[in-house]
PDB file of C-alpha atoms in Angstrom:
ATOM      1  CA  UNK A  75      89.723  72.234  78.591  1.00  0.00           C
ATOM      2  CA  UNK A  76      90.620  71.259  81.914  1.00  0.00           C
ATOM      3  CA  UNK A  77      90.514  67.849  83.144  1.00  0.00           C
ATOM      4  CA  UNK A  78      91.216  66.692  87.267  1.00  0.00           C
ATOM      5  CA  UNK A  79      91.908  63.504  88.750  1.00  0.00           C
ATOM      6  CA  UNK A  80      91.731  63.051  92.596  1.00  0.00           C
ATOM      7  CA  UNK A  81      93.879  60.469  94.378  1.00  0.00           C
ATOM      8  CA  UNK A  82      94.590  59.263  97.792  1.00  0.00           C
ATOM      9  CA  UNK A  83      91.558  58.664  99.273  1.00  0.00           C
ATOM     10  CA  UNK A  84      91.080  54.788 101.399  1.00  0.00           C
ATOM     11  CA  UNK A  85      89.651  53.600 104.532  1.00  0.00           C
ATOM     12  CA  UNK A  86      91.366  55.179 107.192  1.00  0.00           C
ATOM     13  CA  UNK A  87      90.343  54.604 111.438  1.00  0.00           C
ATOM     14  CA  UNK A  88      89.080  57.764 113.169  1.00  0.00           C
ATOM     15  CA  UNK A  89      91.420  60.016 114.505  1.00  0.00           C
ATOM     16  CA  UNK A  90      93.917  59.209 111.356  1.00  0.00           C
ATOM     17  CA  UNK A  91      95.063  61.341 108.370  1.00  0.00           C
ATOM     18  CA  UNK A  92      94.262  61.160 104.774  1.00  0.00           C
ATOM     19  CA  UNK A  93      96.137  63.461 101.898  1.00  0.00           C
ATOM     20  CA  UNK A  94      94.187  63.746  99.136  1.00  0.00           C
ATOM     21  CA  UNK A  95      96.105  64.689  95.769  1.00  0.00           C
ATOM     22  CA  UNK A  96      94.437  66.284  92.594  1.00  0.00           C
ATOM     23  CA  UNK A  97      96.091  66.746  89.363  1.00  0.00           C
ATOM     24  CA  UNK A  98      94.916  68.877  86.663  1.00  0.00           C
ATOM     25  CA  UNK A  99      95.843  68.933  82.905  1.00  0.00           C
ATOM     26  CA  UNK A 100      95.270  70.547  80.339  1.00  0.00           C
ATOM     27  CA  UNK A 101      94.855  73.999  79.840  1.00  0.00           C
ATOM     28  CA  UNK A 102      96.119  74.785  83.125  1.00  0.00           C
ATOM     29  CA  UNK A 103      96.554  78.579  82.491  1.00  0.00           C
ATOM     30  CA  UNK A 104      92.773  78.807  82.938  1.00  0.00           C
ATOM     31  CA  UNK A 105      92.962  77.732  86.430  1.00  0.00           C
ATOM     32  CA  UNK A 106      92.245  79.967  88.981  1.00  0.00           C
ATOM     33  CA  UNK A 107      90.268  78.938  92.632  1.00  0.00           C
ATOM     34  CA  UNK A 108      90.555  75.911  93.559  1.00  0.00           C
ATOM     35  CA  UNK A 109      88.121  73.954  95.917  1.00  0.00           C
ATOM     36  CA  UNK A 110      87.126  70.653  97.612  1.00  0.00           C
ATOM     37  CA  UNK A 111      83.860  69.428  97.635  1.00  0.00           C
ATOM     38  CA  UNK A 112      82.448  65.831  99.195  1.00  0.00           C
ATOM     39  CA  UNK A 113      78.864  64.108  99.085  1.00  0.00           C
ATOM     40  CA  UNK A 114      78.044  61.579 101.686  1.00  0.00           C
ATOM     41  CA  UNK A 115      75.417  58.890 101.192  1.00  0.00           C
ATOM     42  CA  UNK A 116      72.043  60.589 101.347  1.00  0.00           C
ATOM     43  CA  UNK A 117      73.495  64.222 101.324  1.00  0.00           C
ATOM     44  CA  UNK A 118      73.864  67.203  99.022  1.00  0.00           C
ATOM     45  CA  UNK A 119      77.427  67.792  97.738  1.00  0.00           C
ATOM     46  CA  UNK A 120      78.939  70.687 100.145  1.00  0.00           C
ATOM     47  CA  UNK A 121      82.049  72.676  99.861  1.00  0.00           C
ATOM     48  CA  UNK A 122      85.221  71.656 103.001  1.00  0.00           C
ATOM     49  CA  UNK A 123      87.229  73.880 101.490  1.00  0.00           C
ATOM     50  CA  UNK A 124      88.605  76.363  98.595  1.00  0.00           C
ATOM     51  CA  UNK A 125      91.892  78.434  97.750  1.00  0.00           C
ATOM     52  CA  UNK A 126      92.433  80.932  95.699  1.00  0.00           C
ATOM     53  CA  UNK A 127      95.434  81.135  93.129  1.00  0.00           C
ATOM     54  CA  UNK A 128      98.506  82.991  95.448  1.00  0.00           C
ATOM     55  CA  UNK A 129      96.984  80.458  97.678  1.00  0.00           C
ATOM     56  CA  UNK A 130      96.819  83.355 100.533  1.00  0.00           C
ATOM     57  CA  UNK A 131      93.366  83.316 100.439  1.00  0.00           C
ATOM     58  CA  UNK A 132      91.675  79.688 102.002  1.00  0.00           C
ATOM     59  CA  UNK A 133      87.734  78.734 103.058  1.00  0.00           C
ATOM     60  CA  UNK A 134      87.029  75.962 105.312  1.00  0.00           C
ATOM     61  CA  UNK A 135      83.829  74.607 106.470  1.00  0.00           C
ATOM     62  CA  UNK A 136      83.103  75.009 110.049  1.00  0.00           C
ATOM     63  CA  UNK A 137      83.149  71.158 110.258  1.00  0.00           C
ATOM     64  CA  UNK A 138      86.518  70.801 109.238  1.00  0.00           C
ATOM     65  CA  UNK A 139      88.229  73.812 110.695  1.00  0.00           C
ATOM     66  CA  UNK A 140      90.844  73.371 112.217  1.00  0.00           C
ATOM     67  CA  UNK A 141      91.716  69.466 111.139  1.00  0.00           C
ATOM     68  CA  UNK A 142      91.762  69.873 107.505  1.00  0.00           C
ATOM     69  CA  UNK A 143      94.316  71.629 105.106  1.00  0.00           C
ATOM     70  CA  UNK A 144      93.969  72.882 101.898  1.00  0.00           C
ATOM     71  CA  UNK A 145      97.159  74.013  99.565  1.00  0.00           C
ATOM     72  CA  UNK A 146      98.255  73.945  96.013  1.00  0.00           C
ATOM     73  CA  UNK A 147     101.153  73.981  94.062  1.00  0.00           C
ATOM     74  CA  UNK A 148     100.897  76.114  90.655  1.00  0.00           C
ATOM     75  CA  UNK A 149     104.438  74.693  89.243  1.00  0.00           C
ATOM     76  CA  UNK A 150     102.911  71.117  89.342  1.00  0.00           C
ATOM     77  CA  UNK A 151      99.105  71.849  88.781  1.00  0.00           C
ATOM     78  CA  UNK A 152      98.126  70.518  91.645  1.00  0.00           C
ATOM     79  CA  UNK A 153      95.742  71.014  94.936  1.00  0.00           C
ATOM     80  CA  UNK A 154      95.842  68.876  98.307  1.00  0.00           C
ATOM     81  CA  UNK A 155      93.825  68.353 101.288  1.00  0.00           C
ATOM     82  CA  UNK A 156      95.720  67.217 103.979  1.00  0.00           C
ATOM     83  CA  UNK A 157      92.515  65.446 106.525  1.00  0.00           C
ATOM     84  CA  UNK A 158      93.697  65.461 109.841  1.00  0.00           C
ATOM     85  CA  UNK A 159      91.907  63.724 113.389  1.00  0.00           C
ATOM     86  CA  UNK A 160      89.250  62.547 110.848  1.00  0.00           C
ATOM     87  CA  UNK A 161      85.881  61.785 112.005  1.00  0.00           C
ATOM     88  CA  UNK A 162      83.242  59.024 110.728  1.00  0.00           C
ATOM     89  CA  UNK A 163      81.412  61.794 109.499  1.00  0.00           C
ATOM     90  CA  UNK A 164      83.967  62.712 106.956  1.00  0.00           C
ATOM     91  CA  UNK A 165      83.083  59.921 105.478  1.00  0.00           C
ATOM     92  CA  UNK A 166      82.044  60.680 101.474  1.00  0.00           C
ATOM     93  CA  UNK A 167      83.743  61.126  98.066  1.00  0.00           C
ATOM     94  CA  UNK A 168      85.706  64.106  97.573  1.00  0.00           C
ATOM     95  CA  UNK A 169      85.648  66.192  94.620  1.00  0.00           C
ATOM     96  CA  UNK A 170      88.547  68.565  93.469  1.00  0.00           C
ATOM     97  CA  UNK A 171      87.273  71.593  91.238  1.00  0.00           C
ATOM     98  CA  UNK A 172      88.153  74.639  89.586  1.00  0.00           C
ATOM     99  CA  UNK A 173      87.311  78.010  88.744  1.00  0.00           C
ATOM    100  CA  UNK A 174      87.989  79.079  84.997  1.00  0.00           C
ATOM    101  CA  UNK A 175      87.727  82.618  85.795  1.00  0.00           C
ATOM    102  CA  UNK A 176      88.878  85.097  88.368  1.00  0.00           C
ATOM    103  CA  UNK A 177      87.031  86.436  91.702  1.00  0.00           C
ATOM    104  CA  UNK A 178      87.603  88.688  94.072  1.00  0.00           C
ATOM    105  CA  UNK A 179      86.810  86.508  96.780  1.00  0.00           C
ATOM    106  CA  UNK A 180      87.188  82.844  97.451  1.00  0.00           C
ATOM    107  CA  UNK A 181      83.762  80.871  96.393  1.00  0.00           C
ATOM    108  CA  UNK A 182      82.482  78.522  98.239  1.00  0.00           C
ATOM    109  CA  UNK A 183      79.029  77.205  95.858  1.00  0.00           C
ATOM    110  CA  UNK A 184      79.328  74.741  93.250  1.00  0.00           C
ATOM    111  CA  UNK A 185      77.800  76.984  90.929  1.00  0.00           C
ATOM    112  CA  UNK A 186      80.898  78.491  90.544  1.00  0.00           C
ATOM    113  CA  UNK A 187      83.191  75.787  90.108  1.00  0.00           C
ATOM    114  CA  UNK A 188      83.340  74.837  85.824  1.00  0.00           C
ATOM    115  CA  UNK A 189      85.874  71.563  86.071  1.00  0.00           C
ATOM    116  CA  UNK A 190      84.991  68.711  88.368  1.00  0.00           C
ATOM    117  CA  UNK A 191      86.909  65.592  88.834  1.00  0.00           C
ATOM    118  CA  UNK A 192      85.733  62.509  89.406  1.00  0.00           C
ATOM    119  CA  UNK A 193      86.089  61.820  92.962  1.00  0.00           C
ATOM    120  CA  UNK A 194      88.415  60.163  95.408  1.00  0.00           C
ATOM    121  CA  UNK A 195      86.386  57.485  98.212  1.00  0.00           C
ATOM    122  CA  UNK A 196      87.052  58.589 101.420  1.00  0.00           C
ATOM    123  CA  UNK A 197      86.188  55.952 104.214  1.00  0.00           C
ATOM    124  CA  UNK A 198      86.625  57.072 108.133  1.00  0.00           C
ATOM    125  CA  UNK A 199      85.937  53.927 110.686  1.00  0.00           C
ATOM    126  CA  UNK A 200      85.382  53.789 114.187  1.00  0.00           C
TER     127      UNK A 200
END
């Protein structure tokens, strides 16, 4: 129903920015949260961050507070993740991902997330 594609992601030193781009087709209408996920070599997938559809609502992981932004823009389908002063650490693929219903609050678990795309490298050096 939905489908995402992520884009932007690259080797980047640390202390540098990344903007990470996903695009979603499809039926769009069932779109609703949006979120960012990543999964680092030997780790579980975890959530950085998540909006909801007004966009007034946002979630960041304590890791990334503060140096990452989340935002969206419903008129072109679209969520980014502006990665700001980024760390070796951040170092993983990044997932974009969608709700297909509404909540009342932002979620932050995977288990709520129905369309996945198919990740986006992201590579911090130091």
């Amino acid at each position: 129903q939905v489908q995402l594609v992520e884009s932007g992601g690259g080797l980047v030193q640390a202390g540098g920015s990344l903007r990470l781009s996903c695009a979603a087709s499809g039926r769009t209408f069932n779109i609703y949260a949006m979120g960012w996920f990543r999964q680092a070599p030997g780790k579980e997938r975890e959530v950085v961050a998540a909006i909801n559809w007004s966009g007034a609502d946002t979630y960041y992981a304590d890791s990334v507070k503060g140096r990452f932004t989340i935002s969206r823009d419903n008129a072109k389908n679209a969520v980014y993740l502006q990665m700001s002063s980024l760390k070796p650490e951040d170092t993983a693929t990044y997932y974009c991902a969608t709700t297909s219903r509404a909540y009342t609050i932002v979620q932050v678990t995977d288990r709520a997330y129905d369309y996945w795309g198919q990740g986006t490298q992201v590579t911090v050096s130091s």
